[in-house]
Amino acid sequence: MDDPIFDFLSKYIDLTEEEKAIISDIKFVRSLKKGTILLRQGDTTNECFFILKGCVYSYYLVEGEIKVTEFFEEKQPITPVSYITKQPSEYYLECLEDCIISMGSPERTAELMQKVPRLALMGPMMLEDELASQRIKYDTFIKLSPEQRYLHLQENSPQLLERIPQYLIASYLGIKPESLSRIRKRLVK
Amino acid sequence: MDDPIFDFLSKYIDLTEEEKAIISDIKFVRSLKKGTILLRQGDTTNECFFILKGCVYSYYLVEGEIKVTEFFEEKQPITPVSYITKQPSEYYLECLEDCIISMGSPERTAELMQKVPRLALMGPMMLEDELASQRIKYDTFIKLSPEQRYLHLQENSPQLLERIPQYLIASYLGIKPESLSRIRKRLVK
DNA sequence: ATTTTTCATTGACCTGGGTTAAGAAAGCAT
DNA sequence: ATGCTTTCTTAACCCAGGTCAATGAAAAAT
């Protein structure tokens, strides 16, 4: 079993082959076209996601303008705030490429927990990890200038620069595409 | 029992008077002078905090410059990343006023859990809340200009503007004190 | 009370990012 | 291939926030 999902789960729990078989049996995978919207602002979602292949991004629409807050790639879980709070979502989730995504619903999660109770241990661990990385993300944003943020991204996630159109990178860095062009030009020297 | 700590706990669990008595018995409260540093960059902490009275702020020191990331007031828990990860802290925690703070250690937490097992249910709930509010904080910062962030703060946490020196507010908004002065002047008109 | 330190404001000038508009380059569909 | 659309770059101009320096006000220390 070399499913990316087990690669991810192994960070938290060592699963037996039997348990993996149960999970494979229950999991619900979908192929989605580029541009598919997984979650719309205003909608309340009952699903969380795990990316097997492809790339997803989250963004706000503020006065008609896209404000990107995150990119998600292979082996990353996506737990929308709306999934946790059961409140309407403030932001969108959209496929940036053709994607293969494992979808989680409360029902399937319950079934999983029932058949593989040890999985319940993962919840708080994942939450802790998420919280720590979310704080680091905020703090990094605060500490750095747009130019420094670009360098930081280049350093820490170079693959994103290959994969994602620059106008979305710019938005993610909190600037306009024109400014990112200028920053890149400046840095070449 | 009108201890602020029970006010806080009641958001998650209804405690019996008996349970409250046990908690009161175990909890460890300290009075701390303004300027006391609860956590220093580079130190790994074994303690988390709950503010009974006073105000605490967290900040990074970047090239000698303070970058404030959060203010904590009465009835707020503070769980340092370092407490979770057991890694050296990236930021400082300091008392902005004379404070009365309840200190949590792994030992006391374990004792609490043992004597009031239901408290364990709170952990994941608090984590979820923390995660949601941390995301909202990040997203708000990204979406708004410095001036809008000031208005947002005025709207949502006016008490902070009364309580906290402006140069720290400025840092929290991601700008210099001079700029905050100008923004305020602009807005008066 | 008085001195010292810290904090807030103001003004002059600088700079990096925003805006607008145009053209070039790269993807995509037919 | 050939258009059509999307994305990227460049240039000119504007402006909010940064920087530096001076002054004033308030708080702390003695």
Short mmCIF file of C-alpha atoms (C1' of nucleotides) in Angstrom, two decimals:
data_model
loop_
_atom_site.label_atom_id
_atom_site.label_comp_id
_atom_site.label_asym_id
_atom_site.label_seq_id
_atom_site.Cartn_x
_atom_site.Cartn_y
_atom_site.Cartn_z
CA MET A 1 0.00 0.00 0.00
CA ASP A 2 1.77 3.13 -1.05
CA ASP A 3 -1.29 5.32 -1.05
CA PRO A 4 -0.23 8.91 -0.14
CA ILE A 5 -2.86 8.81 2.55
CA PHE A 6 -0.93 6.18 4.53
CA ASP A 7 2.22 8.14 4.11
CA PHE A 8 0.42 11.01 5.78
CA LEU A 9 -1.21 8.92 8.52
CA SER A 10 2.12 7.34 9.42
CA LYS A 11 3.22 10.70 10.81
CA TYR A 12 0.76 10.12 13.62
CA ILE A 13 0.02 6.40 13.88
CA ASP A 14 1.53 3.13 12.69
CA LEU A 15 -1.29 1.26 11.03
CA THR A 16 -1.48 -2.48 10.48
CA GLU A 17 -2.18 -3.80 6.98
CA GLU A 18 -5.58 -4.81 8.20
CA GLU A 19 -6.39 -1.30 9.37
CA LYS A 20 -5.16 0.12 6.08
CA ALA A 21 -7.50 -2.24 4.25
CA ILE A 22 -10.44 -0.96 6.28
CA ILE A 23 -9.53 2.62 5.55
CA SER A 24 -9.08 1.94 1.83
CA ASP A 25 -12.47 0.37 1.85
CA ILE A 26 -14.24 3.30 3.43
CA LYS A 27 -12.43 6.18 1.78
CA PHE A 28 -14.18 8.11 -0.93
CA VAL A 29 -12.04 9.46 -3.75
CA ARG A 30 -13.02 11.87 -6.49
CA SER A 31 -11.31 13.25 -9.57
CA LEU A 32 -11.96 16.95 -10.00
CA LYS A 33 -11.27 19.28 -12.90
CA LYS A 34 -9.15 22.38 -12.59
CA GLY A 35 -11.37 25.25 -11.51
CA THR A 36 -13.74 23.09 -9.49
CA ILE A 37 -14.86 24.93 -6.39
CA LEU A 38 -14.74 22.71 -3.30
CA LEU A 39 -16.25 25.28 -1.01
CA ARG A 40 -17.99 28.54 -1.72
CA GLN A 41 -18.18 31.60 0.50
CA GLY A 42 -21.50 31.54 2.32
CA ASP A 43 -21.88 27.77 2.09
CA THR A 44 -21.59 25.54 5.11
CA THR A 45 -19.65 22.40 4.36
CA ASN A 46 -19.96 18.89 5.60
CA GLU A 47 -16.76 17.76 3.99
CA CYS A 48 -13.08 17.89 4.64
CA PHE A 49 -10.45 16.92 2.11
CA PHE A 50 -7.18 15.18 1.60
CA ILE A 51 -5.21 15.87 -1.58
CA LEU A 52 -3.89 12.76 -3.29
CA LYS A 53 -2.88 14.60 -6.45
CA GLY A 54 -3.03 18.20 -7.57
CA CYS A 55 -3.21 21.57 -5.88
CA VAL A 56 -5.92 23.59 -4.15
CA TYR A 57 -5.99 27.16 -2.92
CA SER A 58 -8.12 29.12 -0.51
CA TYR A 59 -9.08 32.75 -1.00
CA TYR A 60 -11.36 35.51 0.14
CA LEU A 61 -13.25 37.72 -2.26
CA VAL A 62 -12.93 41.25 -0.90
CA GLU A 63 -14.71 43.83 -3.03
CA GLY A 64 -14.30 41.65 -6.09
CA GLU A 65 -10.64 41.09 -5.41
CA ILE A 66 -9.08 37.71 -4.68
CA LYS A 67 -7.03 37.46 -1.49
CA VAL A 68 -5.20 34.15 -1.40
CA THR A 69 -4.54 32.78 2.06
CA GLU A 70 -3.16 29.30 1.42
CA PHE A 71 -2.01 26.75 -1.12
CA PHE A 72 -2.50 23.04 -0.46
CA GLU A 73 -0.53 20.33 -2.25
CA GLU A 74 -0.26 16.54 -2.28
CA LYS A 75 -0.54 14.78 1.09
CA GLN A 76 -2.10 17.78 2.77
CA PRO A 77 -5.36 17.63 4.68
CA ILE A 78 -7.79 20.53 4.33
CA THR A 79 -10.13 21.11 7.24
CA PRO A 80 -12.33 24.10 6.44
CA VAL A 81 -13.20 26.33 9.38
CA SER A 82 -16.80 25.86 8.24
CA TYR A 83 -16.45 22.09 8.70
CA ILE A 84 -15.43 22.66 12.31
CA THR A 85 -17.82 25.45 13.22
CA LYS A 86 -20.79 24.47 11.01
CA GLN A 87 -21.04 28.15 10.14
CA PRO A 88 -21.08 29.55 6.58
CA SER A 89 -17.61 29.74 5.11
CA GLU A 90 -15.86 33.09 4.77
CA TYR A 91 -13.63 31.88 1.98
CA TYR A 92 -13.45 29.77 -1.16
CA LEU A 93 -11.57 26.54 -1.84
CA GLU A 94 -10.77 25.89 -5.49
CA CYS A 95 -8.77 23.37 -7.51
CA LEU A 96 -5.83 25.01 -9.19
CA GLU A 97 -5.14 21.90 -11.25
CA ASP A 98 -6.95 18.68 -12.05
CA CYS A 99 -7.08 16.98 -8.65
CA ILE A 100 -7.61 13.62 -7.06
CA ILE A 101 -9.08 14.20 -3.63
CA SER A 102 -10.23 12.01 -0.80
CA MET A 103 -13.39 13.44 0.70
CA GLY A 104 -14.27 13.10 4.38
CA SER A 105 -17.79 13.38 5.73
CA PRO A 106 -18.90 13.15 9.37
CA GLU A 107 -20.59 9.82 8.53
CA ARG A 108 -17.50 8.25 6.99
CA THR A 109 -15.36 9.66 9.78
CA ALA A 110 -17.68 8.09 12.36
CA GLU A 111 -17.53 4.76 10.55
CA LEU A 112 -13.74 4.97 10.46
CA MET A 113 -13.52 5.78 14.15
CA GLN A 114 -15.78 2.88 14.95
CA LYS A 115 -13.78 0.38 12.91
CA VAL A 116 -10.33 1.77 13.69
CA PRO A 117 -10.74 3.43 17.09
CA ARG A 118 -7.06 4.30 17.33
CA LEU A 119 -7.59 6.91 14.64
CA ALA A 120 -9.33 9.06 17.23
CA LEU A 121 -5.94 9.70 18.83
CA MET A 122 -4.93 11.57 15.70
CA GLY A 123 -7.47 14.36 16.02
CA PRO A 124 -5.82 16.39 18.78
CA MET A 125 -2.36 15.75 17.33
CA MET A 126 -3.38 17.08 13.96
CA LEU A 127 -5.06 20.05 15.58
CA GLU A 128 -1.90 20.87 17.49
CA ASP A 129 0.19 20.69 14.35
CA GLU A 130 -2.27 22.83 12.47
CA LEU A 131 -2.34 25.41 15.22
CA ALA A 132 1.43 25.60 15.46
CA SER A 133 1.85 26.00 11.71
CA GLN A 134 -0.93 28.55 11.50
CA ARG A 135 0.77 30.65 14.19
CA ILE A 136 4.10 30.39 12.45
CA LYS A 137 2.46 31.49 9.22
CA TYR A 138 0.95 34.56 10.85
CA ASP A 139 4.11 35.47 12.65
CA THR A 140 6.20 35.10 9.51
CA PHE A 141 3.84 37.34 7.60
CA ILE A 142 4.01 40.01 10.29
CA LYS A 143 7.75 39.90 10.62
CA LEU A 144 8.66 40.18 6.95
CA SER A 145 8.33 42.78 4.21
CA PRO A 146 6.78 41.72 0.88
CA GLU A 147 10.24 41.28 -0.64
CA GLN A 148 11.41 39.24 2.33
CA ARG A 149 8.26 37.16 2.13
CA TYR A 150 9.05 36.34 -1.49
CA LEU A 151 12.57 35.28 -0.57
CA HIS A 152 11.20 33.25 2.31
CA LEU A 153 8.80 31.47 -0.04
CA GLN A 154 11.59 30.86 -2.54
CA GLU A 155 13.63 29.36 0.27
CA ASN A 156 10.94 27.26 1.92
CA SER A 157 8.53 26.28 -0.84
CA PRO A 158 10.31 26.69 -4.18
CA GLN A 159 7.98 24.15 -5.78
CA LEU A 160 5.08 26.59 -5.33
CA LEU A 161 6.84 29.14 -7.52
CA GLU A 162 7.07 26.55 -10.30
CA ARG A 163 3.55 25.43 -9.98
CA ILE A 164 1.42 28.44 -9.27
CA PRO A 165 0.69 31.47 -11.48
CA GLN A 166 2.43 34.60 -10.31
CA TYR A 167 -0.67 36.68 -9.82
CA LEU A 168 -1.81 34.19 -7.18
CA ILE A 169 1.63 34.12 -5.58
CA ALA A 170 1.48 37.92 -5.45
CA SER A 171 -1.89 37.83 -3.75
CA TYR A 172 -0.57 35.26 -1.27
CA LEU A 173 2.34 37.59 -0.47
CA GLY A 174 -0.09 40.43 0.07
CA ILE A 175 0.88 42.49 -2.99
CA LYS A 176 -0.17 43.13 -6.60
CA PRO A 177 1.21 41.17 -9.57
CA GLU A 178 2.98 44.29 -10.85
CA SER A 179 4.82 44.65 -7.57
CA LEU A 180 5.92 41.04 -7.63
CA SER A 181 7.29 41.60 -11.13
CA ARG A 182 9.29 44.54 -9.84
CA ILE A 183 10.56 42.63 -6.83
CA ARG A 184 11.73 39.80 -9.07
CA LYS A 185 13.45 42.26 -11.38
CA ARG A 186 15.13 43.95 -8.42
CA LEU A 187 16.38 40.61 -7.10
CA VAL A 188 17.93 39.49 -10.38
CA LYS A 189 20.60 42.16 -10.01
CA MET B 1 -17.17 30.57 43.46
CA ASP B 2 -16.88 33.46 41.08
CA ASP B 3 -13.27 32.86 40.19
CA PRO B 4 -12.70 34.03 36.58
CA ILE B 5 -11.28 30.61 35.88
CA PHE B 6 -14.68 28.96 36.33
CA ASP B 7 -16.26 31.55 34.15
CA PHE B 8 -13.83 30.48 31.46
CA LEU B 9 -14.20 26.74 32.03
CA SER B 10 -17.99 27.01 31.87
CA LYS B 11 -17.67 27.73 28.14
CA TYR B 12 -16.64 24.11 27.72
CA ILE B 13 -17.88 22.11 30.71
CA ASP B 14 -20.40 22.51 33.53
CA LEU B 15 -18.51 21.74 36.69
CA THR B 16 -19.97 20.63 40.01
CA GLU B 17 -19.08 22.55 43.15
CA GLU B 18 -17.05 19.55 44.20
CA GLU B 19 -15.01 19.63 41.04
CA LYS B 20 -14.49 23.35 41.40
CA ALA B 21 -13.16 22.77 44.90
CA ILE B 22 -10.63 20.25 43.59
CA ILE B 23 -9.48 22.65 40.91
CA SER B 24 -9.18 25.52 43.37
CA ASP B 25 -7.11 23.28 45.52
CA ILE B 26 -4.64 22.33 42.82
CA LYS B 27 -4.34 25.61 40.98
CA PHE B 28 -1.22 27.66 41.42
CA VAL B 29 -1.58 31.42 41.31
CA ARG B 30 1.14 34.03 41.19
CA SER B 31 1.23 37.82 41.34
CA LEU B 32 3.65 39.28 38.83
CA LYS B 33 5.00 42.80 38.41
CA LYS B 34 4.61 44.76 35.21
CA GLY B 35 7.52 43.97 32.94
CA THR B 36 7.93 40.41 34.19
CA ILE B 37 8.89 38.15 31.33
CA LEU B 38 6.89 34.92 31.35
CA LEU B 39 8.76 33.38 28.46
CA ARG B 40 11.96 34.38 26.76
CA GLN B 41 12.96 33.74 23.17
CA GLY B 42 15.22 30.70 23.11
CA ASP B 43 13.81 29.23 26.31
CA THR B 44 11.68 26.12 26.34
CA THR B 45 8.79 26.43 28.71
CA ASN B 46 7.02 23.94 30.87
CA GLU B 47 4.23 26.28 31.76
CA CYS B 48 1.04 27.58 30.32
CA PHE B 49 -0.93 30.46 31.76
CA PHE B 50 -4.34 31.77 32.52
CA ILE B 51 -4.80 35.46 33.20
CA LEU B 52 -6.92 36.25 36.24
CA LYS B 53 -6.03 39.93 36.26
CA GLY B 54 -3.88 42.12 34.07
CA CYS B 55 -2.57 42.02 30.55
CA VAL B 56 0.19 40.13 28.73
CA TYR B 57 1.62 40.54 25.24
CA SER B 58 3.68 38.37 22.95
CA TYR B 59 6.35 39.70 20.62
CA TYR B 60 9.27 38.78 18.44
CA LEU B 61 12.55 40.63 18.53
CA VAL B 62 13.60 41.09 14.91
CA GLU B 63 16.91 42.90 14.54
CA GLY B 64 16.36 44.68 17.82
CA GLU B 65 12.84 45.68 16.91
CA ILE B 66 9.72 44.53 18.73
CA LYS B 67 7.02 42.91 16.61
CA VAL B 68 3.90 42.42 18.69
CA THR B 69 1.73 39.47 17.69
CA GLU B 70 -0.90 39.31 20.42
CA PHE B 71 -2.39 40.87 23.51
CA PHE B 72 -3.94 38.68 26.20
CA GLU B 73 -6.40 39.96 28.78
CA GLU B 74 -8.43 38.66 31.71
CA LYS B 75 -9.95 35.17 31.32
CA GLN B 76 -7.67 34.27 28.45
CA PRO B 77 -5.54 31.14 28.41
CA ILE B 78 -2.03 31.39 26.97
CA THR B 79 -0.59 28.20 25.54
CA PRO B 80 2.90 28.94 24.22
CA VAL B 81 3.90 27.06 21.08
CA SER B 82 6.98 26.06 23.06
CA TYR B 83 4.77 24.39 25.67
CA ILE B 84 3.21 22.25 22.96
CA THR B 85 6.29 21.48 20.91
CA LYS B 86 8.88 21.43 23.69
CA GLN B 87 11.10 23.43 21.35
CA PRO B 88 12.78 26.75 22.22
CA SER B 89 10.37 29.65 21.94
CA GLU B 90 10.60 32.05 19.00
CA TYR B 91 8.91 34.85 20.91
CA TYR B 92 8.61 36.58 24.26
CA LEU B 93 5.69 36.78 26.66
CA GLU B 94 5.70 39.77 28.97
CA CYS B 95 3.38 41.35 31.52
CA LEU B 96 2.15 44.72 30.38
CA GLU B 97 0.66 45.46 33.77
CA ASP B 98 0.85 43.96 37.24
CA CYS B 99 -0.77 40.58 36.75
CA ILE B 100 -2.36 37.77 38.66
CA ILE B 101 -1.81 34.61 36.71
CA SER B 102 -2.66 30.97 37.18
CA MET B 103 0.25 28.81 36.09
CA GLY B 104 -0.19 25.37 34.56
CA SER B 105 2.54 22.73 34.56
CA PRO B 106 2.36 19.23 33.05
CA GLU B 107 2.40 17.81 36.59
CA ARG B 108 -0.49 19.89 37.85
CA THR B 109 -2.37 19.26 34.61
CA ALA B 110 -1.88 15.51 35.04
CA GLU B 111 -3.12 15.72 38.63
CA LEU B 112 -6.17 17.69 37.50
CA MET B 113 -6.95 15.20 34.75
CA GLN B 114 -6.68 12.37 37.20
CA LYS B 115 -8.98 13.95 39.76
CA VAL B 116 -11.41 15.54 37.29
CA PRO B 117 -11.19 13.30 34.23
CA ARG B 118 -13.90 15.20 32.39
CA LEU B 119 -11.48 18.10 31.99
CA ALA B 120 -9.69 16.06 29.33
CA LEU B 121 -12.63 16.67 27.01
CA MET B 122 -11.75 20.34 27.00
CA GLY B 123 -8.38 19.96 25.32
CA PRO B 124 -9.53 19.37 21.76
CA MET B 125 -12.35 21.89 22.09
CA MET B 126 -9.96 24.60 23.18
CA LEU B 127 -7.57 23.65 20.40
CA GLU B 128 -10.34 23.97 17.84
CA ASP B 129 -11.33 27.38 19.16
CA GLU B 130 -7.73 28.53 19.18
CA LEU B 131 -7.19 27.32 15.65
CA ALA B 132 -10.32 29.00 14.34
CA SER B 133 -9.47 32.33 15.99
CA GLN B 134 -5.86 32.15 14.84
CA ARG B 135 -7.00 31.65 11.25
CA ILE B 136 -9.44 34.51 11.49
CA LYS B 137 -6.68 36.71 12.86
CA TYR B 138 -4.38 35.88 9.97
CA ASP B 139 -7.06 36.33 7.38
CA THR B 140 -8.14 39.65 8.84
CA PHE B 141 -4.58 40.91 8.78
CA ILE B 142 -4.16 39.91 5.14
CA LYS B 143 -7.42 41.39 4.03
CA LEU B 144 -7.06 44.83 5.59
CA SER B 145 -4.79 47.85 5.16
CA PRO B 146 -3.13 49.32 8.27
CA GLU B 147 -5.80 52.00 8.51
CA GLN B 148 -8.58 49.43 8.15
CA ARG B 149 -6.88 47.26 10.75
CA TYR B 150 -6.92 50.18 13.18
CA LEU B 151 -10.63 50.74 12.55
CA HIS B 152 -11.24 47.02 12.92
CA LEU B 153 -9.45 47.03 16.27
CA GLN B 154 -11.38 50.09 17.39
CA GLU B 155 -14.57 48.28 16.46
CA ASN B 156 -13.78 44.88 17.92
CA SER B 157 -11.48 45.51 20.88
CA PRO B 158 -11.88 49.14 21.91
CA GLN B 159 -10.69 48.31 25.42
CA LEU B 160 -7.24 47.50 24.05
CA LEU B 161 -6.88 51.06 22.77
CA GLU B 162 -7.55 52.35 26.28
CA ARG B 163 -5.23 49.99 27.96
CA ILE B 164 -2.21 49.59 25.76
CA PRO B 165 0.46 52.13 24.80
CA GLN B 166 0.19 53.28 21.23
CA TYR B 167 3.62 52.20 20.13
CA LEU B 168 2.67 48.62 20.94
CA ILE B 169 -0.67 48.98 19.19
CA ALA B 170 1.23 50.30 16.16
CA SER B 171 3.52 47.30 16.18
CA TYR B 172 0.51 45.00 16.50
CA LEU B 173 -1.02 46.66 13.43
CA GLY B 174 2.23 46.17 11.54
CA ILE B 175 3.23 49.84 11.36
CA LYS B 176 5.41 52.42 13.13
CA PRO B 177 4.15 54.68 15.94
CA GLU B 178 4.50 57.76 13.73
CA SER B 179 2.23 56.19 11.13
CA LEU B 180 -0.39 55.36 13.73
CA SER B 181 -0.30 58.98 14.88
CA ARG B 182 -0.94 60.10 11.31
CA ILE B 183 -3.74 57.56 10.78
CA ARG B 184 -5.44 58.78 13.94
CA LYS B 185 -5.07 62.37 12.83
CA ARG B 186 -6.50 61.53 9.40
CA LEU B 187 -9.48 59.79 10.94
CA VAL B 188 -10.42 62.64 13.23
CA LYS B 189 -11.48 64.68 10.21
"C1'" DA C 1 8.99 68.52 43.66
"C1'" DT C 2 12.22 67.83 40.26
"C1'" DT C 3 14.75 65.21 37.27
"C1'" DT C 4 14.83 61.46 34.00
"C1'" DT C 5 12.87 58.46 31.01
"C1'" DT C 6 9.35 57.00 28.16
"C1'" DC C 7 5.76 57.93 24.91
"C1'" DA C 8 3.19 60.68 21.41
"C1'" DT C 9 3.06 64.05 17.85
"C1'" DT C 10 4.63 66.76 13.93
"C1'" DG C 11 7.20 68.04 9.80
"C1'" DA C 12 10.35 67.15 5.81
"C1'" DC C 13 11.84 63.98 2.90
"C1'" DC C 14 12.31 59.12 0.93
"C1'" DT C 15 10.73 54.73 -0.80
"C1'" DG C 16 8.18 50.63 -1.97
"C1'" DG C 17 3.95 49.23 -3.40
"C1'" DG C 18 -0.65 50.68 -5.78
"C1'" DT C 19 -2.83 52.30 -10.07
"C1'" DT C 20 -3.48 52.71 -14.81
"C1'" DA C 21 -2.53 51.58 -19.27
"C1'" DA C 22 -0.03 49.34 -22.83
"C1'" DG C 23 2.35 45.74 -25.00
"C1'" DA C 24 4.71 41.06 -24.84
"C1'" DA C 25 4.53 36.28 -23.84
"C1'" DA C 26 2.51 32.07 -22.87
"C1'" DG C 27 -1.60 28.87 -22.84
"C1'" DC C 28 -5.60 27.09 -24.94
"C1'" DA C 29 -9.17 26.04 -28.19
"C1'" DT C 30 -10.70 25.58 -32.69
"C1'" DA D 1 -1.25 26.93 -37.41
"C1'" DT D 2 -4.36 30.67 -35.98
"C1'" DG D 3 -6.72 33.39 -33.19
"C1'" DC D 4 -8.35 34.24 -28.33
"C1'" DT D 5 -7.64 34.57 -23.60
"C1'" DT D 6 -4.95 34.65 -19.71
"C1'" DT D 7 -0.75 35.94 -17.53
"C1'" DC D 8 3.45 38.67 -17.11
"C1'" DT D 9 6.20 42.76 -17.70
"C1'" DT D 10 7.23 47.70 -18.12
"C1'" DA D 11 6.64 52.59 -17.52
"C1'" DA D 12 4.74 56.90 -15.44
"C1'" DC D 13 2.63 58.78 -11.74
"C1'" DC D 14 0.53 58.73 -6.98
"C1'" DC D 15 0.34 57.96 -2.09
"C1'" DA D 16 0.59 55.60 2.47
"C1'" DG D 17 3.84 54.36 5.43
"C1'" DG D 18 8.98 54.55 6.76
"C1'" DT D 19 12.86 57.38 8.41
"C1'" DC D 20 15.02 61.00 10.81
"C1'" DA D 21 14.92 64.70 13.82
"C1'" DA D 22 12.81 67.92 16.96
"C1'" DT D 23 9.39 69.07 20.39
"C1'" DG D 24 5.99 68.29 23.84
"C1'" DA D 25 3.50 65.54 27.17
"C1'" DA D 26 3.15 62.16 30.49
"C1'" DA D 27 4.93 58.76 33.70
"C1'" DA D 28 8.44 56.98 36.67
"C1'" DA D 29 12.18 57.44 39.54
"C1'" DT D 30 14.74 59.93 42.83
#
